[in-house]
Amino acid sequence: MSELQTSIAALRKSYERAELDESASHADPLQQFDQWLGEAVAAQVPEPNAMTLATVGSDLRPSTRIVLVKGYDARGLVFYTNYESRKGQELAGNPYAALQFHWVELERVVRIEGVVEKTSAAESDAYYDSRPLDSRIGAWASPQSQVISGRGVLVANAARYGAQFLLRPPRPPHWGGYRLVPTAWQFWQGRKSRLHDRLHYRQDGGGWVRERLAP
């Protein structure tokens, strides 16, 4: 075992920033998420809206990547991407996915599982039109997840589409939003001695059941 491997195995951290109690948490997981995300923003956590998206392909092998949540409400959590990307193809074949937020500075994790559906064309258009021009052109320029010969392909594509569309590029038909409709939530708060707090919310009829899980 290398010196680095030995030092990694010995890494320890004591989690002592906060606690998560049933009586002090929201009965609705969306409200709990809203509170925690707000606290992450207020604490100036780097990219508090960044989340890991896990999908499973037809070969039953999972894959993950980082995406940004761009909206959330009672219907679910929304992110935008290329529909022809690997995640888009996997979601087309298997619409079940999971999200995870990890706010290291606050010693908190939120995990969300659910079913993914495409947002409406109107929602995708509205968000696309709100993006900076270079990001809108980038949606046309990048054949996401495909093999390319080099960065020059992207630069050339961006120049071509920039010249074609000027200041008003339309939303590409292969680009738009997804909404994950939650079926389960889990909130994790680091605690001392590895006795972490874990609150799990599961659907029960039209409401949510809140349960504590052992760490």
XYZ file of N, CA and C in Angstrom:
645
model
N 0.850 -1.194 0.000
C 0.000 0.000 0.000
C 0.882 1.239 0.000
N 0.597 2.201 -0.881
C 1.412 3.397 -0.980
C 1.180 4.306 0.219
N 2.078 5.277 0.366
C 1.936 6.245 1.467
C 0.636 7.026 1.345
N 0.289 7.370 0.101
C -0.963 8.101 -0.116
C -2.160 7.248 0.276
N -2.158 5.975 -0.121
C -3.265 5.091 0.232
C -3.394 4.941 1.744
N -2.256 4.856 2.406
C -2.275 4.734 3.870
C -2.850 5.994 4.505
N -2.454 7.164 3.993
C -2.931 8.419 4.571
C -4.428 8.599 4.305
N -4.900 8.161 3.134
C -6.333 8.267 2.835
C -7.136 7.389 3.783
N -6.656 6.186 4.026
C -7.366 5.269 4.915
C -7.453 5.816 6.335
N -6.499 6.671 6.692
C -6.467 7.209 8.053
C -7.227 8.521 8.206
N -7.759 9.047 7.105
C -8.474 10.319 7.188
C -9.714 10.181 8.060
N -9.915 11.137 8.953
C -11.079 11.150 9.828
C -11.584 12.576 9.976
N -12.884 12.719 10.118
C -13.466 14.024 10.382
C -14.572 13.863 11.397
N -14.627 14.763 12.340
C -15.711 14.752 13.320
C -16.760 15.764 12.889
N -17.988 15.301 12.685
C -19.082 16.165 12.217
C -19.812 16.750 13.426
N -19.743 18.061 13.574
C -20.297 18.671 14.780
C -20.995 20.003 14.528
N -21.353 20.290 13.275
C -21.903 21.606 12.965
C -23.364 21.768 13.357
N -24.168 20.724 13.179
C -25.610 20.879 13.390
C -26.231 19.529 13.690
N -27.553 19.536 13.868
C -28.293 18.299 14.085
C -29.586 18.355 13.292
N -30.200 17.179 13.101
C -31.456 17.083 12.371
C -32.402 16.221 13.189
N -33.423 16.849 13.733
C -34.352 16.172 14.635
C -35.742 16.132 14.017
N -36.471 15.059 14.287
C -37.815 14.939 13.741
C -38.713 16.110 14.127
N -38.615 16.530 15.368
C -39.504 17.590 15.846
C -39.147 18.955 15.264
N -37.907 19.115 14.791
C -37.469 20.408 14.265
C -37.385 20.419 12.743
N -37.815 19.329 12.100
C -37.790 19.267 10.646
C -39.210 19.404 10.103
N -39.304 19.689 8.817
C -40.612 19.877 8.189
C -41.260 18.531 7.870
N -42.577 18.470 7.980
C -43.309 17.263 7.618
C -43.302 17.053 6.101
N -43.174 18.141 5.348
C -43.120 18.083 3.891
C -41.647 18.147 3.469
N -41.137 17.127 2.765
C -39.722 17.134 2.393
C -39.327 18.293 1.488
N -40.261 18.776 0.672
C -39.942 19.907 -0.201
C -39.631 21.150 0.628
N -40.358 21.355 1.717
C -40.077 22.490 2.591
C -38.731 22.321 3.286
N -38.408 21.093 3.675
C -37.105 20.847 4.299
C -35.975 21.111 3.306
N -36.171 20.681 2.060
C -35.176 20.933 1.021
C -35.029 22.428 0.770
N -36.135 23.133 0.693
C -36.099 24.571 0.462
C -35.319 25.279 1.564
N -35.524 24.850 2.796
C -34.796 25.458 3.928
C -33.304 25.181 3.819
N -32.956 23.929 3.566
C -31.538 23.571 3.505
C -30.837 24.216 2.315
N -31.489 24.256 1.158
C -30.872 24.913 0.006
C -30.685 26.398 0.285
N -31.683 27.019 0.922
C -31.549 28.424 1.279
C -30.382 28.668 2.217
N -30.186 27.753 3.169
C -29.072 27.892 4.106
C -27.733 27.664 3.401
N -27.710 26.782 2.408
C -26.479 26.566 1.635
C -26.131 27.806 0.823
N -27.140 28.438 0.242
C -26.914 29.678 -0.509
C -26.422 30.776 0.425
N -27.069 30.906 1.584
C -26.689 31.942 2.543
C -25.271 31.735 3.068
N -24.868 30.467 3.177
C -23.519 30.153 3.668
C -22.469 30.277 2.576
N -22.898 30.646 1.373
C -22.019 30.809 0.212
C -21.262 29.519 -0.104
N -21.962 28.393 0.016
C -21.401 27.120 -0.405
C -21.150 27.175 -1.912
N -20.002 26.716 -2.396
C -19.743 26.754 -3.842
C -20.790 25.945 -4.609
N -21.395 26.576 -5.594
C -22.406 25.942 -6.438
C -23.413 25.114 -5.624
N -24.182 25.755 -4.785
C -25.132 25.017 -3.949
C -26.209 24.296 -4.750
N -26.411 24.697 -6.011
C -27.418 24.045 -6.850
C -26.863 22.881 -7.658
N -25.604 22.512 -7.433
C -25.007 21.388 -8.147
C -25.447 20.078 -7.508
N -25.824 19.120 -8.342
C -26.292 17.831 -7.824
C -25.799 16.706 -8.721
N -25.567 15.556 -8.124
C -25.213 14.363 -8.873
C -26.484 13.702 -9.377
N -26.513 13.389 -10.657
C -27.644 12.685 -11.261
C -27.202 11.271 -11.603
N -27.904 10.275 -11.076
C -27.598 8.872 -11.362
C -28.697 8.272 -12.234
N -28.282 7.639 -13.326
C -29.213 6.949 -14.219
C -28.687 5.547 -14.470
N -29.531 4.695 -15.044
C -29.146 3.318 -15.345
C -29.486 3.019 -16.797
N -28.500 2.475 -17.530
C -28.698 2.182 -18.936
C -29.335 0.818 -19.168
N -29.536 0.494 -20.427
C -30.143 -0.793 -20.782
C -29.269 -1.977 -20.384
N -27.969 -1.731 -20.173
C -27.058 -2.784 -19.725
C -27.065 -2.937 -18.210
N -27.950 -2.176 -17.539
C -28.127 -2.208 -16.079
C -26.919 -1.649 -15.320
N -26.061 -0.934 -16.018
C -24.902 -0.316 -15.367
C -25.213 1.145 -15.058
N -25.025 1.557 -13.799
C -25.326 2.941 -13.431
C -24.247 3.905 -13.917
N -24.621 5.159 -14.098
C -23.666 6.212 -14.424
C -24.095 7.482 -13.715
N -23.126 8.320 -13.396
C -23.417 9.564 -12.690
C -22.740 10.730 -13.387
N -23.288 11.923 -13.147
C -22.687 13.158 -13.624
C -23.265 14.296 -12.794
N -22.621 15.461 -12.852
C -23.095 16.632 -12.118
C -23.947 17.489 -13.044
N -25.138 17.853 -12.584
C -26.010 18.784 -13.294
C -26.454 19.851 -12.290
N -27.116 20.876 -12.775
C -27.557 21.971 -11.907
C -29.075 22.012 -11.834
N -29.609 22.063 -10.625
C -31.052 22.217 -10.490
C -31.404 23.656 -10.871
N -32.405 23.817 -11.719
C -32.782 25.140 -12.208
C -34.181 25.556 -11.769
N -34.826 24.719 -11.006
C -36.140 25.052 -10.491
C -36.695 23.875 -9.717
N -37.591 24.145 -8.771
C -38.236 23.071 -8.031
C -39.530 23.608 -7.432
N -40.508 22.732 -7.360
C -41.789 23.040 -6.738
C -42.459 21.718 -6.401
N -43.741 21.754 -6.124
C -44.451 20.544 -5.724
C -44.449 19.478 -6.817
N -44.194 19.886 -8.063
C -44.172 18.913 -9.165
C -42.854 18.162 -9.238
N -41.756 18.737 -8.724
C -40.468 18.074 -8.788
C -39.320 19.036 -8.996
N -38.150 18.475 -9.305
C -36.918 19.246 -9.496
C -36.528 19.228 -10.965
N -36.142 20.384 -11.500
C -35.913 20.542 -12.932
C -34.443 20.794 -13.240
N -33.959 20.121 -14.285
C -32.632 20.403 -14.834
C -32.733 20.342 -16.353
N -31.726 20.890 -17.031
C -31.751 20.981 -18.495
C -30.493 20.349 -19.077
N -30.655 19.734 -20.248
C -29.523 19.051 -20.856
C -29.845 18.698 -22.310
N -28.904 18.010 -22.932
C -29.068 17.505 -24.293
C -29.812 16.166 -24.228
N -30.957 16.077 -24.898
C -31.753 14.852 -24.870
C -31.024 13.672 -25.526
N -30.039 13.956 -26.385
C -29.326 12.899 -27.090
C -28.053 12.470 -26.364
N -27.792 13.054 -25.193
C -26.619 12.684 -24.402
C -26.810 11.292 -23.812
N -25.787 10.791 -23.152
C -25.902 9.468 -22.529
C -27.030 9.446 -21.507
N -27.107 10.493 -20.672
C -28.172 10.503 -19.670
C -29.544 10.570 -20.322
N -29.639 11.322 -21.434
C -30.905 11.408 -22.140
C -31.326 10.064 -22.705
N -30.382 9.345 -23.277
C -30.683 8.027 -23.831
C -31.051 7.047 -22.725
N -30.352 7.135 -21.598
C -30.667 6.218 -20.492
C -32.032 6.533 -19.894
N -32.362 7.803 -19.777
C -33.676 8.170 -19.242
C -34.800 7.786 -20.201
N -34.515 7.799 -21.494
C -35.527 7.389 -22.465
C -35.876 5.916 -22.300
N -34.874 5.105 -21.924
C -35.109 3.679 -21.747
C -35.535 3.299 -20.348
N -35.131 4.102 -19.366
C -35.446 3.828 -17.955
C -35.614 5.162 -17.247
N -36.836 5.610 -17.008
C -37.074 6.958 -16.481
C -36.833 7.111 -14.987
N -36.361 6.063 -14.314
C -36.104 6.163 -12.877
C -34.684 6.678 -12.649
N -34.541 7.643 -11.728
C -33.239 8.248 -11.491
C -33.126 8.694 -10.038
N -31.925 9.109 -9.670
C -31.674 9.601 -8.319
C -30.806 10.846 -8.390
N -31.026 11.757 -7.438
C -30.250 12.990 -7.321
C -29.583 13.028 -5.958
N -28.439 13.697 -5.881
C -27.791 13.891 -4.583
C -27.120 15.253 -4.531
N -27.439 16.012 -3.491
C -26.748 17.259 -3.165
C -25.792 16.969 -2.018
N -24.563 17.468 -2.117
C -23.596 17.303 -1.030
C -23.018 18.674 -0.694
N -23.475 19.228 0.411
C -22.994 20.522 0.872
C -21.948 20.264 1.960
N -20.704 20.089 1.515
C -19.619 19.665 2.394
C -19.457 20.611 3.581
N -19.494 21.915 3.293
C -19.245 22.898 4.349
C -20.301 22.841 5.454
N -21.496 22.391 5.127
C -22.574 22.298 6.121
C -22.735 20.884 6.659
N -21.901 19.964 6.151
C -21.947 18.558 6.572
C -23.336 17.962 6.325
N -23.862 18.229 5.127
C -25.216 17.796 4.794
C -25.267 17.131 3.423
N -26.158 16.166 3.319
C -26.438 15.491 2.054
C -27.952 15.363 1.916
N -28.449 15.593 0.703
C -29.852 15.330 0.386
C -29.881 14.354 -0.779
N -30.621 13.272 -0.613
C -30.784 12.271 -1.669
C -32.255 12.219 -2.070
N -32.495 12.151 -3.374
C -33.865 12.162 -3.891
C -33.987 11.097 -4.971
N -35.019 10.289 -4.882
C -35.284 9.271 -5.890
C -36.649 9.534 -6.511
N -36.783 9.179 -7.788
C -38.076 9.402 -8.411
C -38.110 9.043 -9.877
N -39.171 9.473 -10.524
C -39.404 9.228 -11.942
C -39.158 10.528 -12.705
N -38.488 10.415 -13.840
C -38.126 11.601 -14.619
C -39.012 11.713 -15.853
N -39.468 12.935 -16.105
C -40.256 13.234 -17.294
C -39.709 14.507 -17.920
N -39.980 14.695 -19.200
C -39.551 15.932 -19.854
C -40.450 17.085 -19.427
N -39.872 18.257 -19.299
C -40.685 19.447 -19.068
C -41.415 19.806 -20.361
N -42.370 20.705 -20.270
C -43.081 21.129 -21.474
C -42.144 21.928 -22.377
N -42.505 21.993 -23.649
C -41.718 22.791 -24.597
C -41.684 24.256 -24.175
N -42.794 24.739 -23.626
C -42.848 26.145 -23.193
C -41.869 26.405 -22.063
N -41.769 25.470 -21.103
C -40.811 25.632 -20.005
C -39.384 25.618 -20.529
N -39.094 24.688 -21.434
C -37.745 24.602 -21.994
C -37.405 25.852 -22.790
N -38.365 26.350 -23.561
C -38.130 27.570 -24.338
C -37.833 28.755 -23.423
N -38.616 28.889 -22.358
C -38.450 30.023 -21.450
C -37.079 30.001 -20.793
N -36.644 28.818 -20.347
C -35.331 28.761 -19.706
C -34.222 28.983 -20.738
N -34.351 28.363 -21.902
C -33.325 28.522 -22.941
C -33.147 29.995 -23.291
N -34.247 30.712 -23.443
C -34.179 32.125 -23.815
C -33.561 32.992 -22.716
N -33.553 32.499 -21.476
C -32.973 33.264 -20.371
C -31.466 33.072 -20.254
N -30.908 32.145 -20.994
C -29.475 31.839 -20.874
C -28.631 32.872 -21.623
N -27.362 33.016 -21.235
C -26.464 33.886 -21.995
C -26.335 33.381 -23.437
N -26.026 34.283 -24.342
C -25.947 33.939 -25.751
C -24.954 32.808 -26.007
N -23.776 32.865 -25.377
C -22.785 31.828 -25.651
C -23.256 30.456 -25.177
N -24.059 30.405 -24.117
C -24.604 29.133 -23.653
C -25.660 28.608 -24.613
N -26.441 29.522 -25.191
C -27.451 29.097 -26.160
C -26.789 28.543 -27.425
N -25.721 29.205 -27.871
C -24.982 28.703 -29.031
C -24.311 27.380 -28.675
N -23.814 27.271 -27.451
C -23.156 26.037 -27.021
C -24.066 24.831 -27.083
N -25.357 25.034 -26.848
C -26.306 23.926 -26.924
C -26.387 23.366 -28.338
N -26.163 24.226 -29.327
C -26.115 23.774 -30.719
C -24.752 23.174 -31.048
N -23.688 23.733 -30.489
C -22.331 23.389 -30.905
C -21.849 22.044 -30.397
N -22.380 21.585 -29.249
C -21.842 20.371 -28.636
C -22.709 19.143 -28.904
N -22.191 18.160 -29.629
C -22.890 16.873 -29.782
C -22.635 16.027 -28.534
N -23.259 16.377 -27.453
C -22.917 15.869 -26.127
C -22.828 14.347 -26.075
N -21.771 13.868 -25.452
C -21.467 12.448 -25.223
C -20.932 11.732 -26.457
N -20.867 12.401 -27.598
C -20.319 11.775 -28.797
C -18.806 11.981 -28.861
N -18.115 11.043 -29.508
C -16.665 11.168 -29.686
C -16.388 12.240 -30.736
N -15.470 13.163 -30.420
C -15.053 14.191 -31.380
C -13.532 14.164 -31.485
N -13.007 14.693 -32.570
C -11.569 14.612 -32.835
C -10.750 15.583 -31.994
N -11.380 16.635 -31.485
C -10.649 17.604 -30.683
C -11.528 18.799 -30.362
N -10.990 19.708 -29.548
C -11.747 20.887 -29.149
C -12.086 21.772 -30.346
N -11.259 21.679 -31.386
C -11.509 22.481 -32.570
C -12.886 22.253 -33.173
N -13.418 21.046 -32.986
C -14.761 20.744 -33.494
C -15.785 21.642 -32.820
N -15.658 21.796 -31.502
C -16.598 22.626 -30.753
C -16.473 24.094 -31.148
N -15.226 24.550 -31.282
C -14.997 25.951 -31.653
C -15.565 26.239 -33.034
N -15.335 25.316 -33.963
C -15.840 25.506 -35.324
C -17.360 25.473 -35.349
N -17.954 24.549 -34.587
C -19.412 24.473 -34.527
C -20.008 25.748 -33.938
N -19.372 26.257 -32.882
C -19.874 27.475 -32.242
C -19.811 28.655 -33.212
N -18.725 28.746 -33.958
C -18.591 29.831 -34.925
C -19.645 29.709 -36.022
N -19.890 28.490 -36.472
C -20.866 28.269 -37.549
C -22.276 28.620 -37.106
N -22.653 28.119 -35.940
C -24.011 28.395 -35.472
C -24.162 29.855 -35.035
N -23.089 30.436 -34.522
C -23.147 31.847 -34.173
C -23.413 32.711 -35.385
N -22.745 32.383 -36.500
C -22.949 33.130 -37.742
C -24.336 32.880 -38.314
N -24.845 31.673 -38.117
C -26.156 31.328 -38.671
C -27.300 32.000 -37.915
N -27.201 32.002 -36.585
C -28.327 32.485 -35.772
C -28.143 33.902 -35.228
N -26.887 34.419 -35.278
C -26.581 35.754 -34.752
C -27.035 35.867 -33.292
N -27.915 36.825 -32.978
C -28.283 37.060 -31.581
C -29.545 36.319 -31.145
N -30.170 35.565 -32.054
C -31.450 34.932 -31.719
C -31.477 33.449 -32.081
N -30.617 32.645 -31.479
C -30.683 31.211 -31.770
C -31.936 30.589 -31.158
N -32.657 29.767 -31.901
C -33.814 29.078 -31.330
C -33.341 27.915 -30.463
N -34.210 27.416 -29.629
C -33.846 26.250 -28.814
C -33.677 25.036 -29.724
N -32.556 24.318 -29.594
C -32.375 23.110 -30.411
C -33.443 22.071 -30.064
N -33.933 21.335 -31.039
C -34.952 20.328 -30.755
C -34.448 19.202 -29.854
N -33.117 19.034 -29.784
C -32.532 17.969 -28.965
C -32.143 18.453 -27.571
N -32.555 19.640 -27.189
C -32.138 20.215 -25.904
C -33.373 20.695 -25.144
N -33.414 20.400 -23.838
C -34.554 20.861 -23.047
C -34.495 20.366 -21.620
N -35.619 20.435 -20.956
C -35.653 20.154 -19.532
C -36.186 18.784 -19.179
N -35.763 18.337 -17.987
C -36.303 17.147 -17.348
C -36.790 17.536 -15.960
N -37.795 16.839 -15.500
C -38.289 17.041 -14.133
C -38.285 15.703 -13.407
N -37.569 15.626 -12.299
C -37.624 14.433 -11.466
C -38.754 14.597 -10.467
N -39.723 13.691 -10.523
C -40.863 13.701 -9.615
C -40.514 12.784 -8.441
N -40.289 13.329 -7.246
C -39.786 12.508 -6.141
C -40.779 11.463 -5.644
N -40.232 10.297 -5.360
C -40.976 9.257 -4.647
C -40.356 8.992 -3.277
N -39.137 9.488 -3.059
C -38.470 9.333 -1.763
C -37.418 10.426 -1.605
N -37.284 10.898 -0.366
C -36.262 11.885 -0.014
C -35.485 11.362 1.190
N -34.215 11.762 1.280
C -33.447 11.466 2.486
C -32.543 12.656 2.813
N -32.574 13.070 4.067
C -31.763 14.191 4.551
C -30.758 13.656 5.560
N -29.486 13.945 5.315
C -28.392 13.429 6.148
C -27.644 14.608 6.752
N -27.516 14.585 8.069
C -26.741 15.602 8.777
C -25.631 14.904 9.541
N -24.387 15.272 9.245
C -23.267 14.664 9.945
C -23.300 14.966 11.429
N -22.993 13.952 12.248
C -22.965 14.107 13.701
C -21.706 13.465 14.276
N -21.393 13.811 15.489
C -20.200 13.315 16.157
C -20.259 11.800 16.351
N -19.087 11.166 16.330
C -18.926 9.724 16.578
C -19.624 8.868 15.527
N -19.836 9.428 14.346
C -20.483 8.723 13.243
C -21.936 8.354 13.538
N -22.529 8.962 14.533
C -23.935 8.746 14.846
C -24.758 9.804 14.119
N -24.713 9.740 12.818
C -25.311 10.764 11.974
C -26.837 10.730 12.049
N -27.438 11.879 11.718
C -28.894 11.971 11.617
C -29.308 11.687 10.173
N -30.276 10.774 9.999
C -30.811 10.462 8.672
C -32.334 10.414 8.761
N -32.984 11.335 8.076
C -34.436 11.333 8.006
C -34.860 10.957 6.598
N -35.711 9.950 6.508
C -36.190 9.429 5.235
C -37.679 9.726 5.085
N -38.053 10.245 3.931
C -39.455 10.528 3.631
C -39.903 9.602 2.501
N -40.992 8.876 2.726
C -41.545 8.010 1.685
C -43.018 8.341 1.484
N -43.453 8.133 0.272
C -44.843 8.420 -0.053
C -45.775 7.405 0.600
N -46.906 7.897 1.071
C -47.934 7.039 1.646
C -49.282 7.640 1.279
N -49.884 7.095 0.235
C -51.120 7.698 -0.255
C -50.826 9.059 -0.857
N -51.496 10.072 -0.345
C -51.285 11.416 -0.864
C -50.311 12.229 -0.054
N -49.699 11.631 0.958
C -48.791 12.394 1.821
C -47.442 11.733 1.959
N -46.701 12.191 2.968
C -45.356 11.695 3.215
C -45.236 11.146 4.623
N -44.525 10.039 4.750
C -44.194 9.471 6.061
C -42.727 9.763 6.326
N -42.448 10.326 7.497
C -41.071 10.684 7.877
C -40.545 9.655 8.863
N -39.375 9.081 8.561
C -38.796 8.034 9.389
C -37.317 8.324 9.634
N -36.829 7.906 10.780
C -35.386 8.027 11.060
C -34.717 6.701 10.692
N -33.604 6.817 9.959
C -32.814 5.648 9.607
C -31.527 5.630 10.419
N -31.088 4.443 10.798
C -29.804 4.330 11.489
C -28.686 4.710 10.523
N -27.650 5.360 11.019
C -26.573 5.786 10.136
C -25.687 4.630 9.675
